[in-house]
C-alpha atoms as a PDB file:
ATOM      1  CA  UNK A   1     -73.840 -15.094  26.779  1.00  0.00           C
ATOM      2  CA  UNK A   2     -71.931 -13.671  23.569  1.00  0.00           C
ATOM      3  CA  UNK A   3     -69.033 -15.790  22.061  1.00  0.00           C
ATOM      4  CA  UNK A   4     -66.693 -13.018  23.034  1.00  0.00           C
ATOM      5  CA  UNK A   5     -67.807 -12.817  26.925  1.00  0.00           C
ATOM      6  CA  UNK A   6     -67.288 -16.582  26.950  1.00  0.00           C
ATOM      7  CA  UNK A   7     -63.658 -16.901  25.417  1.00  0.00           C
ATOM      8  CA  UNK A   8     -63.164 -13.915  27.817  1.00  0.00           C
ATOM      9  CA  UNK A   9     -64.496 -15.548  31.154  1.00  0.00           C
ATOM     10  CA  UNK A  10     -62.330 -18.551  30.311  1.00  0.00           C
ATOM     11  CA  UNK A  11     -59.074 -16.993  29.672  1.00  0.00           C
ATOM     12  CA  UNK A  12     -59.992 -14.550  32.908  1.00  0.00           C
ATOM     13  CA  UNK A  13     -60.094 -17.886  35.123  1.00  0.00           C
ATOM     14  CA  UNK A  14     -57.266 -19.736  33.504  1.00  0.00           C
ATOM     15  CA  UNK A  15     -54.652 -16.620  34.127  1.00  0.00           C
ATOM     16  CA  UNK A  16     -56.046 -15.653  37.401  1.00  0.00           C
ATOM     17  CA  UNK A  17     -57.117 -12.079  36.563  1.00  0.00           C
ATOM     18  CA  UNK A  18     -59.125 -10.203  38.269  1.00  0.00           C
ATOM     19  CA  UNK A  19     -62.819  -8.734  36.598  1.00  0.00           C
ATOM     20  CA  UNK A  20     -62.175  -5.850  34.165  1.00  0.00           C
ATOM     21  CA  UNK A  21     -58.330  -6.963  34.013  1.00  0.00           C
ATOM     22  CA  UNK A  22     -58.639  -8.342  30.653  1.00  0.00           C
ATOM     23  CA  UNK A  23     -58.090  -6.118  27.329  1.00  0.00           C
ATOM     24  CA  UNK A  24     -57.937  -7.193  23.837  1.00  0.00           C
ATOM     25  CA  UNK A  25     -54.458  -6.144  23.388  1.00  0.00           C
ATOM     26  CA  UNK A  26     -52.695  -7.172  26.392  1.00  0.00           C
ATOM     27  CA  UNK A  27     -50.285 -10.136  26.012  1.00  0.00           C
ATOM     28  CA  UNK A  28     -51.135 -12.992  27.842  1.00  0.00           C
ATOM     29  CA  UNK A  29     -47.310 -13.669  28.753  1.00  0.00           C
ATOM     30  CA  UNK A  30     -46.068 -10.498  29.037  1.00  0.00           C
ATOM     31  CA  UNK A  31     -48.698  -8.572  30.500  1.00  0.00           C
ATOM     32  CA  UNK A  32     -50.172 -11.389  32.101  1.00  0.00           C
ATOM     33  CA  UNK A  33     -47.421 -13.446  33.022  1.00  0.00           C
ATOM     34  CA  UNK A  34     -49.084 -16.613  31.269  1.00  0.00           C
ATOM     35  CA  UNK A  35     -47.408 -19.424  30.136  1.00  0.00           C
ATOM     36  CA  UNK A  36     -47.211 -21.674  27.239  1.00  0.00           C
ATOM     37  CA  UNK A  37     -49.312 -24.614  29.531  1.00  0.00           C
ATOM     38  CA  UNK A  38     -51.814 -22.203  30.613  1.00  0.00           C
ATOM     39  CA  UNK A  39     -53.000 -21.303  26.799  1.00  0.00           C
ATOM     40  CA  UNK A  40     -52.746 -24.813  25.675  1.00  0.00           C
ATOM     41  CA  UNK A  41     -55.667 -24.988  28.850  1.00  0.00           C
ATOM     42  CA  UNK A  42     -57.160 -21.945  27.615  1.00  0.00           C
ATOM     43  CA  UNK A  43     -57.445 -23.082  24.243  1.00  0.00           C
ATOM     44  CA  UNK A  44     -58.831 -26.907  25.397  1.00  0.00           C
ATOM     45  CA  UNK A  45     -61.415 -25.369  27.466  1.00  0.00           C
ATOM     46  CA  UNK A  46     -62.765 -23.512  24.222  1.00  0.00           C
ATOM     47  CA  UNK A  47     -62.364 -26.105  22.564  1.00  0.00           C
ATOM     48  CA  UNK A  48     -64.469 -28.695  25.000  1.00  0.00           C
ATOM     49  CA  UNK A  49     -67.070 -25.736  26.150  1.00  0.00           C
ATOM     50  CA  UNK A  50     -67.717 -24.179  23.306  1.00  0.00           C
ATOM     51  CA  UNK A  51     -67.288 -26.996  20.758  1.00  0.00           C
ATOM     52  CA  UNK A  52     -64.254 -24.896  18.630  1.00  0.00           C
ATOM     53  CA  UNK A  53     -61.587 -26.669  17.199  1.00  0.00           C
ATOM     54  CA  UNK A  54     -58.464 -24.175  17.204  1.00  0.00           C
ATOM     55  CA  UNK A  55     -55.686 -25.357  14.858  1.00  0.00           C
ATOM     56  CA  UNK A  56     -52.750 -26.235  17.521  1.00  0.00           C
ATOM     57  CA  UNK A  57     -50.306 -24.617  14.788  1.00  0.00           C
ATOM     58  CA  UNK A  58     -51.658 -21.338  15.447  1.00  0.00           C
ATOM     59  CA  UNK A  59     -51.147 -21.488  19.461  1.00  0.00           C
ATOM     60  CA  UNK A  60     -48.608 -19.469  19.035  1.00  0.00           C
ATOM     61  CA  UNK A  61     -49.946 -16.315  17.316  1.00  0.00           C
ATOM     62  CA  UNK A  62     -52.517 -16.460  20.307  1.00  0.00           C
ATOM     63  CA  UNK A  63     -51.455 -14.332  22.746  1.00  0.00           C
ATOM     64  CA  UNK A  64     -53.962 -11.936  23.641  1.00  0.00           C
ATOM     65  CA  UNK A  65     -57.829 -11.569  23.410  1.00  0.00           C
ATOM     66  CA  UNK A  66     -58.472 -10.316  20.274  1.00  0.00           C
ATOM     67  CA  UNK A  67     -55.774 -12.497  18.240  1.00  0.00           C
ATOM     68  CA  UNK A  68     -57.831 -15.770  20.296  1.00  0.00           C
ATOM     69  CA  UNK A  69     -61.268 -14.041  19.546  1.00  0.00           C
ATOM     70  CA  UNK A  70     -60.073 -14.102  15.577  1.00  0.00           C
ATOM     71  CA  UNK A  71     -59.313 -17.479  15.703  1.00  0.00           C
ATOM     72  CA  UNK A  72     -62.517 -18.796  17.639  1.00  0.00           C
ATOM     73  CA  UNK A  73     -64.474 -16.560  15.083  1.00  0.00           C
ATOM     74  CA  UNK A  74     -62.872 -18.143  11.973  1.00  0.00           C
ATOM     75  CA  UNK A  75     -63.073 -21.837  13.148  1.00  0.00           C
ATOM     76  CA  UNK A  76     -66.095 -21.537  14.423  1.00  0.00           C
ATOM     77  CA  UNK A  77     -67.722 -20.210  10.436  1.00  0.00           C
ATOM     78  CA  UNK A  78     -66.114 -23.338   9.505  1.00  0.00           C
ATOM     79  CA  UNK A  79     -67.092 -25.903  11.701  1.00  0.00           C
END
């Protein structure tokens, strides 16, 4: 399974979405009515499945797919 399709099945399970209702631009709290909590587990579960450390400053610029997917990418070049 691709990077991508794993961040993707994680934050899928942690907001309660339904398959296909993921996009790379929607907002995880506004379009997804997500919470601060939920991407602190979002990002954890990354971080303990797929062995990515994620900067906790930047928890806040991650609010949708593709912002997350950035991040994941970059730390994961350096680790």
């Amino acid at each position: 399974m691709e990077l991508r399709d794993q961040v993707a099945a994680i934050v899928t399970e942690e907001l309660e979405l339904e398959d296909g209702e993921l996009t790379d631009e929607g907002h995880f709290v506004d379009e997804y009515e997500s919470d601060s909590l939920t991407l602190i587990t979002v990002v954890s579960r990354i971080e303990k499945e797929l062995g990515v450390v994620v900067p906790k400053e930047e928890l806040e610029s991650l609010v949708t797919l593709r912002a997350l997917m950035l991040a994941v990418e970059g730390c994961a070049a350096h680790a």
